[in-house]
PDB file of C-alpha atoms in Angstrom:
ATOM      1  CA  MET U   1     100.130 122.077  88.434  1.00  0.00           C
ATOM      2  CA  LEU U   2     100.520 125.754  87.791  1.00  0.00           C
ATOM      3  CA  HIS U   3     103.789 127.066  86.394  1.00  0.00           C
ATOM      4  CA  GLU U   4     104.533 129.130  89.514  1.00  0.00           C
ATOM      5  CA  SER U   5     103.928 126.130  91.759  1.00  0.00           C
ATOM      6  CA  PHE U   6     106.245 123.996  89.655  1.00  0.00           C
ATOM      7  CA  VAL U   7     109.029 126.580  89.798  1.00  0.00           C
ATOM      8  CA  LYS U   8     108.691 127.034  93.553  1.00  0.00           C
ATOM      9  CA  LEU U   9     108.659 123.288  94.237  1.00  0.00           C
ATOM     10  CA  PHE U  10     111.526 122.802  91.782  1.00  0.00           C
ATOM     11  CA  TRP U  11     113.850 125.210  93.607  1.00  0.00           C
ATOM     12  CA  GLN U  12     112.904 123.720  96.987  1.00  0.00           C
ATOM     13  CA  ASN U  13     114.114 120.311  95.838  1.00  0.00           C
ATOM     14  CA  PHE U  14     117.001 121.064  93.492  1.00  0.00           C
ATOM     15  CA  THR U  15     120.011 123.363  93.802  1.00  0.00           C
ATOM     16  CA  ALA U  16     121.041 123.379  90.146  1.00  0.00           C
ATOM     17  CA  ILE U  17     119.521 122.803  86.732  1.00  0.00           C
ATOM     18  CA  PRO U  18     122.039 120.094  85.657  1.00  0.00           C
ATOM     19  CA  GLU U  19     121.230 118.135  88.819  1.00  0.00           C
ATOM     20  CA  ALA U  20     117.513 118.287  88.011  1.00  0.00           C
ATOM     21  CA  ALA U  21     118.099 117.403  84.368  1.00  0.00           C
ATOM     22  CA  ALA U  22     119.971 114.279  85.414  1.00  0.00           C
ATOM     23  CA  TRP U  23     117.185 113.367  87.821  1.00  0.00           C
ATOM     24  CA  PHE U  24     114.414 113.864  85.225  1.00  0.00           C
ATOM     25  CA  HIS U  25     116.549 112.179  82.501  1.00  0.00           C
ATOM     26  CA  VAL U  26     116.267 115.169  80.168  1.00  0.00           C
ATOM     27  CA  ARG U  27     118.712 117.750  78.881  1.00  0.00           C
ATOM     28  CA  PRO U  28     119.349 120.946  80.896  1.00  0.00           C
ATOM     29  CA  VAL U  29     117.853 122.998  78.028  1.00  0.00           C
ATOM     30  CA  THR U  30     114.507 121.256  78.556  1.00  0.00           C
ATOM     31  CA  VAL U  31     114.528 122.085  82.270  1.00  0.00           C
ATOM     32  CA  LYS U  32     115.362 125.729  81.487  1.00  0.00           C
ATOM     33  CA  ARG U  33     112.401 125.882  79.090  1.00  0.00           C
ATOM     34  CA  TRP U  34     110.100 124.418  81.757  1.00  0.00           C
ATOM     35  CA  LEU U  35     111.259 126.995  84.298  1.00  0.00           C
ATOM     36  CA  SER U  36     110.972 129.947  81.919  1.00  0.00           C
ATOM     37  CA  GLY U  37     107.470 128.903  80.836  1.00  0.00           C
ATOM     38  CA  GLU U  38     108.551 128.686  77.194  1.00  0.00           C
ATOM     39  CA  ILE U  39     107.012 125.209  76.967  1.00  0.00           C
ATOM     40  CA  ASP U  40     104.544 123.356  79.160  1.00  0.00           C
ATOM     41  CA  VAL U  41     106.002 121.082  81.812  1.00  0.00           C
ATOM     42  CA  ASN U  42     105.768 117.411  81.020  1.00  0.00           C
ATOM     43  CA  PRO U  43     102.998 115.921  83.231  1.00  0.00           C
ATOM     44  CA  MET U  44     105.261 113.008  84.180  1.00  0.00           C
ATOM     45  CA  ALA U  45     107.939 115.464  85.316  1.00  0.00           C
ATOM     46  CA  GLU U  46     105.342 117.157  87.532  1.00  0.00           C
ATOM     47  CA  LYS U  47     104.438 113.832  89.096  1.00  0.00           C
ATOM     48  CA  LEU U  48     108.098 112.940  89.622  1.00  0.00           C
ATOM     49  CA  LEU U  49     108.726 116.294  91.272  1.00  0.00           C
ATOM     50  CA  ILE U  50     105.786 115.800  93.620  1.00  0.00           C
ATOM     51  CA  ILE U  51     107.051 112.316  94.498  1.00  0.00           C
ATOM     52  CA  ARG U  52     110.502 113.693  95.241  1.00  0.00           C
ATOM     53  CA  ALA U  53     109.047 116.538  97.315  1.00  0.00           C
ATOM     54  CA  ARG U  54     106.995 114.055  99.361  1.00  0.00           C
ATOM     55  CA  GLY U  55     110.096 111.955  99.980  1.00  0.00           C
ATOM     56  CA  TYR U  56     109.258 108.959  97.743  1.00  0.00           C
ATOM     57  CA  LEU U  57     106.586 107.648 100.096  1.00  0.00           C
ATOM     58  CA  PRO U  58     103.046 106.709  99.065  1.00  0.00           C
ATOM     59  CA  ASP U  59     100.186 109.135  99.434  1.00  0.00           C
ATOM     60  CA  ASP U  60      98.660 107.339 102.415  1.00  0.00           C
ATOM     61  CA  THR U  61      97.571 108.785 105.754  1.00  0.00           C
ATOM     62  CA  ARG U  62      99.851 106.404 107.663  1.00  0.00           C
ATOM     63  CA  TRP U  63     102.946 107.931 105.956  1.00  0.00           C
ATOM     64  CA  THR U  64     101.988 111.545 106.658  1.00  0.00           C
ATOM     65  CA  GLY U  65     105.030 113.452 107.860  1.00  0.00           C
ATOM     66  CA  PHE U  66     107.559 110.731 106.963  1.00  0.00           C
ATOM     67  CA  ARG U  67     110.141 111.406 104.265  1.00  0.00           C
ATOM     68  CA  ILE U  68     113.314 109.965 102.791  1.00  0.00           C
ATOM     69  CA  ASP U  69     116.529 111.961 102.917  1.00  0.00           C
ATOM     70  CA  GLU U  70     118.508 111.129  99.769  1.00  0.00           C
ATOM     71  CA  GLN U  71     121.754 112.690 100.924  1.00  0.00           C
ATOM     72  CA  TYR U  72     122.095 110.568 104.064  1.00  0.00           C
ATOM     73  CA  CYS U  73     120.036 107.579 102.839  1.00  0.00           C
ATOM     74  CA  VAL U  74     117.720 107.536 105.859  1.00  0.00           C
ATOM     75  CA  ILE U  75     113.993 107.561 106.611  1.00  0.00           C
ATOM     76  CA  VAL U  76     113.025 110.625 108.647  1.00  0.00           C
ATOM     77  CA  THR U  77     110.014 110.375 110.961  1.00  0.00           C
ATOM     78  CA  PRO U  78     107.635 113.284 111.641  1.00  0.00           C
ATOM     79  CA  ASP U  79     109.363 113.919 114.986  1.00  0.00           C
ATOM     80  CA  GLY U  80     112.806 114.068 113.314  1.00  0.00           C
ATOM     81  CA  ARG U  81     114.247 110.622 114.146  1.00  0.00           C
ATOM     82  CA  ARG U  82     116.389 109.098 111.420  1.00  0.00           C
ATOM     83  CA  PHE U  83     116.575 105.394 110.622  1.00  0.00           C
ATOM     84  CA  SER U  84     119.115 103.858 108.288  1.00  0.00           C
ATOM     85  CA  PRO U  85     118.338 100.786 106.153  1.00  0.00           C
ATOM     86  CA  ARG U  86     120.717  98.640 108.236  1.00  0.00           C
ATOM     87  CA  GLU U  87     119.014  99.687 111.445  1.00  0.00           C
ATOM     88  CA  LEU U  88     115.611  98.789 110.017  1.00  0.00           C
ATOM     89  CA  MET U  89     116.918  95.384 108.884  1.00  0.00           C
ATOM     90  CA  SER U  90     118.307  94.636 112.343  1.00  0.00           C
ATOM     91  CA  TRP U  91     114.943  95.174 114.049  1.00  0.00           C
ATOM     92  CA  SER U  92     113.552  91.805 112.966  1.00  0.00           C
ATOM     93  CA  LEU U  93     116.625  90.087 114.420  1.00  0.00           C
ATOM     94  CA  ARG U  94     116.295  92.031 117.678  1.00  0.00           C
ATOM     95  CA  PHE U  95     112.603  91.163 117.868  1.00  0.00           C
ATOM     96  CA  ASP U  96     113.364  87.438 117.376  1.00  0.00           C
ATOM     97  CA  GLU U  97     116.178  87.532 119.961  1.00  0.00           C
ATOM     98  CA  TYR U  98     113.928  89.258 122.476  1.00  0.00           C
ATOM     99  CA  HIS U  99     111.179  86.645 122.156  1.00  0.00           C
ATOM    100  CA  ALA U 100     113.675  83.777 122.220  1.00  0.00           C
ATOM    101  CA  LEU U 101     115.177  85.083 125.471  1.00  0.00           C
ATOM    102  CA  LYS U 102     111.710  85.628 126.879  1.00  0.00           C
ATOM    103  CA  ARG U 103     110.777  82.002 126.122  1.00  0.00           C
ATOM    104  CA  MET U 104     114.130  80.688 127.356  1.00  0.00           C
ATOM    105  CA  TYR U 105     113.945  82.418 130.718  1.00  0.00           C
ATOM    106  CA  GLU U 106     110.141  82.145 130.973  1.00  0.00           C
ATOM    107  CA  LEU U 107     109.598  85.806 131.578  1.00  0.00           C
ATOM    108  CA  ASP U 108     105.991  86.674 132.218  1.00  0.00           C
ATOM    109  CA  TYR U 109     106.206  90.223 131.039  1.00  0.00           C
ATOM    110  CA  ILE U 110     103.302  91.025 128.734  1.00  0.00           C
ATOM    111  CA  PRO U 111     103.838  94.276 126.877  1.00  0.00           C
ATOM    112  CA  ALA U 112     101.077  96.844 127.220  1.00  0.00           C
ATOM    113  CA  ARG U 113      99.147  97.298 124.026  1.00  0.00           C
ATOM    114  CA  SER U 114      98.166 100.727 122.877  1.00  0.00           C
ATOM    115  CA  SER U 115      94.448 101.274 122.496  1.00  0.00           C
ATOM    116  CA  VAL U 116      95.101 103.513 119.510  1.00  0.00           C
ATOM    117  CA  VAL U 117      95.047 101.480 116.313  1.00  0.00           C
ATOM    118  CA  THR U 118      95.735 103.065 112.959  1.00  0.00           C
ATOM    119  CA  PRO U 119      92.926 101.996 110.636  1.00  0.00           C
ATOM    120  CA  LEU U 120      93.987 100.313 107.439  1.00  0.00           C
ATOM    121  CA  PRO U 121      92.903 102.185 104.305  1.00  0.00           C
ATOM    122  CA  PHE U 122      91.315  99.211 102.526  1.00  0.00           C
ATOM    123  CA  ARG U 123      91.142  95.518 103.258  1.00  0.00           C
ATOM    124  CA  GLY U 124      88.461  94.310 100.873  1.00  0.00           C
ATOM    125  CA  GLY U 125      85.680  95.007 103.344  1.00  0.00           C
ATOM    126  CA  ARG U 126      87.222  92.847 106.080  1.00  0.00           C
ATOM    127  CA  ARG U 127      88.283  94.262 109.419  1.00  0.00           C
ATOM    128  CA  VAL U 128      90.155  92.540 112.208  1.00  0.00           C
ATOM    129  CA  LYS U 129      87.723  91.797 115.038  1.00  0.00           C
ATOM    130  CA  GLU U 130      90.304  91.651 117.840  1.00  0.00           C
ATOM    131  CA  VAL U 131      94.011  92.188 118.190  1.00  0.00           C
ATOM    132  CA  GLN U 132      95.752  88.845 117.933  1.00  0.00           C
ATOM    133  CA  SER U 133      98.316  88.327 120.661  1.00  0.00           C
ATOM    134  CA  ASP U 134     101.438  86.195 120.542  1.00  0.00           C
ATOM    135  CA  THR U 135     101.925  86.266 124.306  1.00  0.00           C
ATOM    136  CA  VAL U 136     101.212  83.186 126.434  1.00  0.00           C
ATOM    137  CA  THR U 137      99.688  83.212 129.917  1.00  0.00           C
ATOM    138  CA  LYS U 138     101.400  81.653 132.944  1.00  0.00           C
ATOM    139  CA  GLU U 139      98.835  78.871 133.143  1.00  0.00           C
ATOM    140  CA  LYS U 140      99.349  77.824 129.526  1.00  0.00           C
ATOM    141  CA  LYS U 141     103.123  77.724 130.099  1.00  0.00           C
ATOM    142  CA  LYS U 142     102.702  75.531 133.177  1.00  0.00           C
ATOM    143  CA  ASP U 143     100.347  73.150 131.350  1.00  0.00           C
ATOM    144  CA  TYR U 144     102.785  72.918 128.462  1.00  0.00           C
ATOM    145  CA  ARG U 145     105.696  72.137 130.814  1.00  0.00           C
ATOM    146  CA  ARG U 146     103.620  69.446 132.583  1.00  0.00           C
ATOM    147  CA  LYS U 147     102.769  67.768 129.272  1.00  0.00           C
ATOM    148  CA  ILE U 148     106.413  67.720 128.234  1.00  0.00           C
ATOM    149  CA  ALA U 149     107.489  66.395 131.626  1.00  0.00           C
ATOM    150  CA  LYS U 150     104.918  63.551 131.340  1.00  0.00           C
ATOM    151  CA  LYS U 151     106.163  62.631 127.857  1.00  0.00           C
ATOM    152  CA  ARG U 152     109.794  62.560 129.058  1.00  0.00           C
ATOM    153  CA  ALA U 153     108.868  60.453 132.101  1.00  0.00           C
ATOM    154  CA  LYS U 154     107.385  57.710 129.885  1.00  0.00           C
TER     155      LYS U 154
END
């Protein structure tokens, strides 16, 4: 990374030199020397700065536009929505509750699947042939209920 690029990216991500020194785990004098160009920037510090600028997320096409906001401890989506860690943890519970209620009340709603599938970057040469569905048709439900009713009648 060029010195000018480092300085520009540095001031976009930090407001003060002591804050940056604490984040890089170096003394403020070292950060001042990096910014003045007196000494070359440590390559690991460059990488850490790039990671912070990207928002701590991996360099993968599926994460493009996402970032992590340190101040509020949230994940920010490309369209600006913010999700807290607690909200993300509660989604699995909501998903389980939804499917339990669907099974309990035998709802026949089958969610529409999007035809747009994000390709996985690498899967060892294997690709999924078809989308696997966890929904059950009406006929399968009726057959299942008949089998259970026969077993209970015995």
